[in-house]
CSV table of C-alpha atoms in Angstrom, one decimal:
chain,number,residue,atom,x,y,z
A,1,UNK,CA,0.0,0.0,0.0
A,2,UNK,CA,1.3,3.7,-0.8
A,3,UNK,CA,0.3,5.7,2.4
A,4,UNK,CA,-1.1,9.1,1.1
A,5,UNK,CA,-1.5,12.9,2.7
A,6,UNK,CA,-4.5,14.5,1.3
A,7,UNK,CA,-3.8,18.7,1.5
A,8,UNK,CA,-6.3,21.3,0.3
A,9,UNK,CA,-8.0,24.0,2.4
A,10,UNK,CA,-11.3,24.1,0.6
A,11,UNK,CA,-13.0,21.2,2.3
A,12,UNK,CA,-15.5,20.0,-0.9
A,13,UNK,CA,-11.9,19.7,-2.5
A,14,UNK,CA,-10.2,17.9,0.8
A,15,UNK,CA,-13.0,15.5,0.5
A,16,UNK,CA,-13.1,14.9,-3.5
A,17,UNK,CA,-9.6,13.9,-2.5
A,18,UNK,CA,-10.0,11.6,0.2
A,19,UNK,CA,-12.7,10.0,-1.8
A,20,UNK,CA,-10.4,9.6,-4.5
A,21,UNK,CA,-8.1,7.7,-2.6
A,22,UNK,CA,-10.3,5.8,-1.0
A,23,UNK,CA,-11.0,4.1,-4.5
A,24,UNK,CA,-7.6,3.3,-5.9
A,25,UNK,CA,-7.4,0.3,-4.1
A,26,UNK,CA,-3.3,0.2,-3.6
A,27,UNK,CA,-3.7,3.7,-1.8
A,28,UNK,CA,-4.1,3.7,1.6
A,29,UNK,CA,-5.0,7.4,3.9
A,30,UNK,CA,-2.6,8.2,6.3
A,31,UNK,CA,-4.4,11.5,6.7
A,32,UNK,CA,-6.2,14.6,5.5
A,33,UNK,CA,-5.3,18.3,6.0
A,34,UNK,CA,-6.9,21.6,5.9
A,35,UNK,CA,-3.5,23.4,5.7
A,36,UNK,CA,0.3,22.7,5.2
A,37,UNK,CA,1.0,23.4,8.8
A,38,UNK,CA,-1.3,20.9,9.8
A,39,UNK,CA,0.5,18.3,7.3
A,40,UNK,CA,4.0,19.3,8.4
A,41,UNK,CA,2.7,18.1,12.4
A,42,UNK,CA,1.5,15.0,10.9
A,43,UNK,CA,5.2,14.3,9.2
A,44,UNK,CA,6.6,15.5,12.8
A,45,UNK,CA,5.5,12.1,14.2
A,46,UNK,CA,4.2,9.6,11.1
A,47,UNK,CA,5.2,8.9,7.9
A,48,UNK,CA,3.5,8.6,4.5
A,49,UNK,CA,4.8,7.9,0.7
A,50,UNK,CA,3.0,10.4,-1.7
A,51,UNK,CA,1.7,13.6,-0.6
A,52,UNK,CA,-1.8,14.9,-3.2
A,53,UNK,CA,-1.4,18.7,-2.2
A,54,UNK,CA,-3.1,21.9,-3.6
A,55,UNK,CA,-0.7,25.0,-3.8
A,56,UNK,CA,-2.8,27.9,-3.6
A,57,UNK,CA,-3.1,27.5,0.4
A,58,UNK,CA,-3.3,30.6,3.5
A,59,UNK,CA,-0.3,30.7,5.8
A,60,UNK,CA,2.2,28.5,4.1
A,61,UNK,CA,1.5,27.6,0.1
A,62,UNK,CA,1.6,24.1,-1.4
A,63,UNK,CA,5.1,24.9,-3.2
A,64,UNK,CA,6.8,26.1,-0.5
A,65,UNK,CA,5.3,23.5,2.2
A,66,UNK,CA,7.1,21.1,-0.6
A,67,UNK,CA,10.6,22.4,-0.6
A,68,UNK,CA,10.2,23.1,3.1
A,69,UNK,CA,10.7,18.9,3.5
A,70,UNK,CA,14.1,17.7,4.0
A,71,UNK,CA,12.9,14.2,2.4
A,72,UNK,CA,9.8,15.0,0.9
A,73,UNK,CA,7.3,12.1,0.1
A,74,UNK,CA,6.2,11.7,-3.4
A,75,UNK,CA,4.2,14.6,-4.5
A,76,UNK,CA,1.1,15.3,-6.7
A,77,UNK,CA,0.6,18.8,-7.1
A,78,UNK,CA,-3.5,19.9,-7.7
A,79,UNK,CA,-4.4,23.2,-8.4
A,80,UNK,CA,-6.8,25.4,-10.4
A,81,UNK,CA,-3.8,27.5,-11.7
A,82,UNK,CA,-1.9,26.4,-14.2
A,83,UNK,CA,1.0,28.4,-14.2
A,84,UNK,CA,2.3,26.7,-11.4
A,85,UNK,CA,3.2,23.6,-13.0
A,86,UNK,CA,6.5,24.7,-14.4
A,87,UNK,CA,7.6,25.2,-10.9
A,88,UNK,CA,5.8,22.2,-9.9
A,89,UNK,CA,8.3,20.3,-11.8
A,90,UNK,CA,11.2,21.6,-10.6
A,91,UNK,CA,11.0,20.1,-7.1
A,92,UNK,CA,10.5,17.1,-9.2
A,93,UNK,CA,6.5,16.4,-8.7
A,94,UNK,CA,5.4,13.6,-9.7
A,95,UNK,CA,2.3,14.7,-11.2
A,96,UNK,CA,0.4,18.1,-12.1
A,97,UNK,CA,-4.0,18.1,-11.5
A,98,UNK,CA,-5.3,20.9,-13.0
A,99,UNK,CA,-8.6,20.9,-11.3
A,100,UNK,CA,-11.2,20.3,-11.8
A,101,UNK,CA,-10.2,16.8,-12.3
A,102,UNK,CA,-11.8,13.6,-12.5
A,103,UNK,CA,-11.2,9.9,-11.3
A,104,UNK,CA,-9.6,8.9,-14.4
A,105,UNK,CA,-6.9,11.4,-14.2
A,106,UNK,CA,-6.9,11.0,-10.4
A,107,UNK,CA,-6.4,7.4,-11.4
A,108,UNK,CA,-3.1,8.0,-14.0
A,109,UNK,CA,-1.8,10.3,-11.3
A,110,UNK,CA,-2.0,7.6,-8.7
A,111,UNK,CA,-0.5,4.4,-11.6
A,112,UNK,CA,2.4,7.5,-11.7
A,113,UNK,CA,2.8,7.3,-7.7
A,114,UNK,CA,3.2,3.4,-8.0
A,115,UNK,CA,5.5,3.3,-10.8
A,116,UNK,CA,7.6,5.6,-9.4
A,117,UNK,CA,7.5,3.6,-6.5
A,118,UNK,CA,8.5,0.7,-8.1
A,119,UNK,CA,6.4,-1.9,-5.9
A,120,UNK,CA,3.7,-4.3,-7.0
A,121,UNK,CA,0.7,-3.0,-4.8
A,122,UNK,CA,-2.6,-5.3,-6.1
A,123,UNK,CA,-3.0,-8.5,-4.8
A,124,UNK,CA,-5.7,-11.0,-6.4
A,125,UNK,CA,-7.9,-12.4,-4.4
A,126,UNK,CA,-7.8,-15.9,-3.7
A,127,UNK,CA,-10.7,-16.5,-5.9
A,128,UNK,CA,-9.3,-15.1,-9.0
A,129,UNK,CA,-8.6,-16.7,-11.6
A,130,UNK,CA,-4.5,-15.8,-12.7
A,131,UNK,CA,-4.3,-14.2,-16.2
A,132,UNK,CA,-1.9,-14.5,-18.6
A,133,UNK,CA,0.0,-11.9,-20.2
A,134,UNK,CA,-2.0,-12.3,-23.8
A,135,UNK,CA,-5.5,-11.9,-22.0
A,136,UNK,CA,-4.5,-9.0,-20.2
A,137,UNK,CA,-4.0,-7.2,-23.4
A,138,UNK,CA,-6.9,-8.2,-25.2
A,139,UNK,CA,-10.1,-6.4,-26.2
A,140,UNK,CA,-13.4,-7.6,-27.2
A,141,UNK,CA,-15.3,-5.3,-29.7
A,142,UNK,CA,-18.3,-5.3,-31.5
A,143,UNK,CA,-18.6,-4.0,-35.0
A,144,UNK,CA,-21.1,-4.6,-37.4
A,145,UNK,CA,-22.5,-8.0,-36.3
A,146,UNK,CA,-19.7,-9.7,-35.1
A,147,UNK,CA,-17.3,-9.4,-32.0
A,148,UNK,CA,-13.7,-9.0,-32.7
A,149,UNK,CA,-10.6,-9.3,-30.4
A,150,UNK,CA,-7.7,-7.3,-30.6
A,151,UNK,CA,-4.1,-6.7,-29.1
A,152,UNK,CA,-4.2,-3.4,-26.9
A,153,UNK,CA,-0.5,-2.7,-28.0
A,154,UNK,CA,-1.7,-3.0,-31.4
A,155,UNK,CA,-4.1,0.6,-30.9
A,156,UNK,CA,-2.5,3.2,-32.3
A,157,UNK,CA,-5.2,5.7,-31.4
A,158,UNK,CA,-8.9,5.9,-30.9
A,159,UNK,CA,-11.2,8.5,-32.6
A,160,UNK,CA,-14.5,9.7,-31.4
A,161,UNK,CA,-16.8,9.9,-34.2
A,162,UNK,CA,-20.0,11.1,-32.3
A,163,UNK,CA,-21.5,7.9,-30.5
A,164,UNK,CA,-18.8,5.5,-32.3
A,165,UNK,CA,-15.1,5.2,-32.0
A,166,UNK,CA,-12.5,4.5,-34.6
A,167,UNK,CA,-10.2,2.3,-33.5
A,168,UNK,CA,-6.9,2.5,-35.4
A,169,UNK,CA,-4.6,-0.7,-35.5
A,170,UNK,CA,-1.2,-1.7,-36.0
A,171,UNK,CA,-1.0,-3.5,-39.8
A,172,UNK,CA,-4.9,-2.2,-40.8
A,173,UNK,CA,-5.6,0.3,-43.8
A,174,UNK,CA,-9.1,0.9,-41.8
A,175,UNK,CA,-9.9,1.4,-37.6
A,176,UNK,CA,-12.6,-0.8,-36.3
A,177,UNK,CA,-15.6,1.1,-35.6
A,178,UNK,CA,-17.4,0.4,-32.1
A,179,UNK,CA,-20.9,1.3,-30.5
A,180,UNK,CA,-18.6,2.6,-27.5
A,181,UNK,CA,-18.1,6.1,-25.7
A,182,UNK,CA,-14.5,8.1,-25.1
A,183,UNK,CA,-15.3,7.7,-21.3
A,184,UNK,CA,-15.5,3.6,-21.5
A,185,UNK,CA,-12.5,3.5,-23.8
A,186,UNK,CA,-10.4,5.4,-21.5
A,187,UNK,CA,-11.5,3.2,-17.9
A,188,UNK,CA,-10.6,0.5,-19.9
A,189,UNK,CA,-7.0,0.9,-21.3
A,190,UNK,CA,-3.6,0.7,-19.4
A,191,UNK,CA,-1.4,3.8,-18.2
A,192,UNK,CA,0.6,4.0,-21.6
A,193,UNK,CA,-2.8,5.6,-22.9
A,194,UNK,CA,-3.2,9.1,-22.7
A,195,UNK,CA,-6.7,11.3,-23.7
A,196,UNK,CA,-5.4,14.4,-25.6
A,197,UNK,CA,-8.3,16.3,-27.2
A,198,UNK,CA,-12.4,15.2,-26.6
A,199,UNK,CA,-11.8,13.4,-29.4
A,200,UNK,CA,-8.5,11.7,-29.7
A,201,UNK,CA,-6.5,8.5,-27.0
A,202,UNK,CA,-3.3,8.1,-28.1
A,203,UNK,CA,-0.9,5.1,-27.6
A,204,UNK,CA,2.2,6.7,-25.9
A,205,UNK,CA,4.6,4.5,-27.3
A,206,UNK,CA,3.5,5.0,-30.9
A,207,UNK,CA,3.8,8.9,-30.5
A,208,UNK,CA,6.8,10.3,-33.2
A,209,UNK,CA,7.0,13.5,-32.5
A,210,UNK,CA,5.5,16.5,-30.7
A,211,UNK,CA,4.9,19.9,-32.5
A,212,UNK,CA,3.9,22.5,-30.9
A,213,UNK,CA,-0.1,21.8,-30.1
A,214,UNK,CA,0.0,18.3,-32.2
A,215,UNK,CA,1.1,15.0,-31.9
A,216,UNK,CA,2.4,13.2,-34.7
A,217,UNK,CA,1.8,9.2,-34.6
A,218,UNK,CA,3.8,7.0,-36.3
A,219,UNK,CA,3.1,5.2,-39.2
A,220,UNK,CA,1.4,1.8,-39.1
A,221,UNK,CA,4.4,-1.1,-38.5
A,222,UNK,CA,5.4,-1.9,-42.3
A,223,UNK,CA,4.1,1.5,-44.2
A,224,UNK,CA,5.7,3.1,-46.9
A,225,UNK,CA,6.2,6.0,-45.9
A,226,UNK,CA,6.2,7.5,-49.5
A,227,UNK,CA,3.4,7.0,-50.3
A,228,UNK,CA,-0.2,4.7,-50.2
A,229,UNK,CA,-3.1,5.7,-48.3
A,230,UNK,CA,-4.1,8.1,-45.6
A,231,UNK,CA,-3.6,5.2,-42.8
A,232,UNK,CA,-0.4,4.3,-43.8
A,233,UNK,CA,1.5,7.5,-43.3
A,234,UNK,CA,2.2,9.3,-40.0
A,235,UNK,CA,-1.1,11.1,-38.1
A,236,UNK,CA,-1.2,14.8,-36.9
A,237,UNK,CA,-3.7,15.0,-33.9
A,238,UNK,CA,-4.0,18.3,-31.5
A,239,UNK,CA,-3.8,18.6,-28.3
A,240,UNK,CA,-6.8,19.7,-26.8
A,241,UNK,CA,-6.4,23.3,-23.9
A,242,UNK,CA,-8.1,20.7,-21.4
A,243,UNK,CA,-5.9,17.4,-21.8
A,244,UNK,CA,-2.5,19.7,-22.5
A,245,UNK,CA,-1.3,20.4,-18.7
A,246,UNK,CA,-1.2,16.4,-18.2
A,247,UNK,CA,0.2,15.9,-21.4
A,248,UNK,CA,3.2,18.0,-21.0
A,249,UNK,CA,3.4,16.6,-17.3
A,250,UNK,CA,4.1,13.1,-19.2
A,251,UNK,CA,6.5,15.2,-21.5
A,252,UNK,CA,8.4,16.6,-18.5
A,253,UNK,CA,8.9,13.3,-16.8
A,254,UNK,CA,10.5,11.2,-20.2
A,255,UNK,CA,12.6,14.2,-21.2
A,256,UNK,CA,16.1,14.2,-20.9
A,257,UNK,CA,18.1,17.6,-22.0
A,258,UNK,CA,18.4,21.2,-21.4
C-alpha cells in the first residue's frame, strides 16, 4: 500500500480527494489536511509515501510546504492554476492536476505514484482466476455483427466519431468502428494511454514527434512511408487546452536535455 496525505483548504476539494483515494485500491489514507502546517505536524511524528497537495493554500503555500521537507514524500501537485506547474516540476513532482479533475486522471496520477515507487501494490484475491500476459492485453469489440478481439498494443489511437469510436490498428488500412463512448474506452486501457483532445486516445509509445499543439503518430508497422493511403503515413492530432497540462506533465517526466 502507498500511504497518502491529502492537502487542500477548501473542504469540498479535501474530501473529493479523500474520496479519491479511497478508490484506488493500492492507496491507503494516512491522513487529510486543511492546511500545510497541519500536514508538516502530521510528518513531525508519522510517515507517509505520496503527498496529493493543492498550492494555492493561507499561511504556508503548497510549493513552499514542498521544498520546506528535507525528504519529501512523493508529491502530486492539484491546483486550479496552471501556471504553477512549471515550478511544480522543478522540485521534481510527480504529477500536475489541474482541477477540476476527474477519477480517471486522479487514477493516471495515482499508476504515476506506483511506478515511481517501483512496488507491485494489487493482490488477487484468492478467488481469481490468474491471467496470462495475452489476456491482459486483449479487447473484445463489437462492429457490425460480429465481435472481434484485438491486441491493446496494437491501438495506435482511438477516434470519437459522435456515438462511435474508430479504433486505429497496427498493420490495418481501416480502424474498427465500435458502438462505445471516449469515457468507456479510456477506464478500460492501461497507463501507456493518454486522452489528448475530446476526441482523440493516443498510444504513448507509438507517438513520433510533438509539434507545438499536435502530436504526430507513427506510421502503421510496415508503411511506406512514401506514399499509399491516408492510414499508412504518419497522423497529426492536436492537443486539446483541457488534456495539455497532463500531457506536458508526461513530457516533462521522459525528457532528458536542457
Amino acid at each position: 500500500m502507498i500511504r497518502c496525505i491529502a492537502i487542500d483548504d477548501e473542504p469540498l476539494a479535501l474530501q473529493q480527494l479523500v474520496t479519491y483515494i479511497q478508490k484506488v485500491p493500492f492507496l491507503e489514507l494516512a491522513a487529510q489536511c486543511q492546511s500545510a502546517l497541519e500536514a508538516r505536524r502530521f510528518l513531525e511524528h508519522d510517515t507517509a509515501d505520496a503527498i496529493f497537495c493543492d498550492i494555492n493554500m493561507p499561511d504556508l503555500n503548497g510549493m513552499d510546504f514542498v521544498k520546506s521537507l528535507t525528504v519529501p514524500p512523493l508529491i502530486v501537485f492539484t491546483t486550479a492554476y496552471s501556471e504553477y506547474a512549471v515550478e511544480g516540476f522543478k522540485v521534481n513532482a510527480v504529477d500536475f492536476l489541474l482541477k477540476p479533475f476527474g477519477m480517471q486522471d486522479f487514477q493516471r496520477a495515482a499508476l504515476r505514484l506506483k511506478e515511481r515507487l517501483g512496488i507491485e501494490t494489487s493482490q488477487p484475491r484468492q478467488d481469481d482466476t490468474p491471467k496470462t500476459a495475452e489476456e491482459d492485453n486483449v479487447l473484445f469489440l463489437k462492429t457490425d455483427y460480429r465481435i472481434i478481439k484485438i491486441s491493446i498494443s496494437d491501438i495506435r489511437y482511438v477516434e470519437a466519431m459522435s456515438e462511435y469510436l474508430k479504433v486505429w490498428l497496427e498493420g490495418e488500412h481501416k480502424p474498427v468502428i465500435t458502438l462505445l463512448s471516449m469515457k468507456k474506452m479510456e477506464e478500460r486501457l492501461p497507463a501507456y494511454f493518454m486522452r489528448i483532445h475530446r476526441s482523440y486516445i493516443i498510444n504513448l509509445t507509438k507517438i513520433q514527434e510533438v509539434n507545438k499543439n499536435r502530436v504526430i503518430i507513427s506510421p502503421p508497422t510496415g508503411a511506406d512511408r512514401n506514399g499509399g493511403a491516408e492510414a499508412d503515413s504518419e497522423v497529426y492530432l492536436p492537443i486539446g487546452d483541457m488534456y495539455k497540462e497532463q500531457f506536458l506533465a508526461y513530457l516533462s517526466d521522459k525528457f532528458i536535455g536542457k
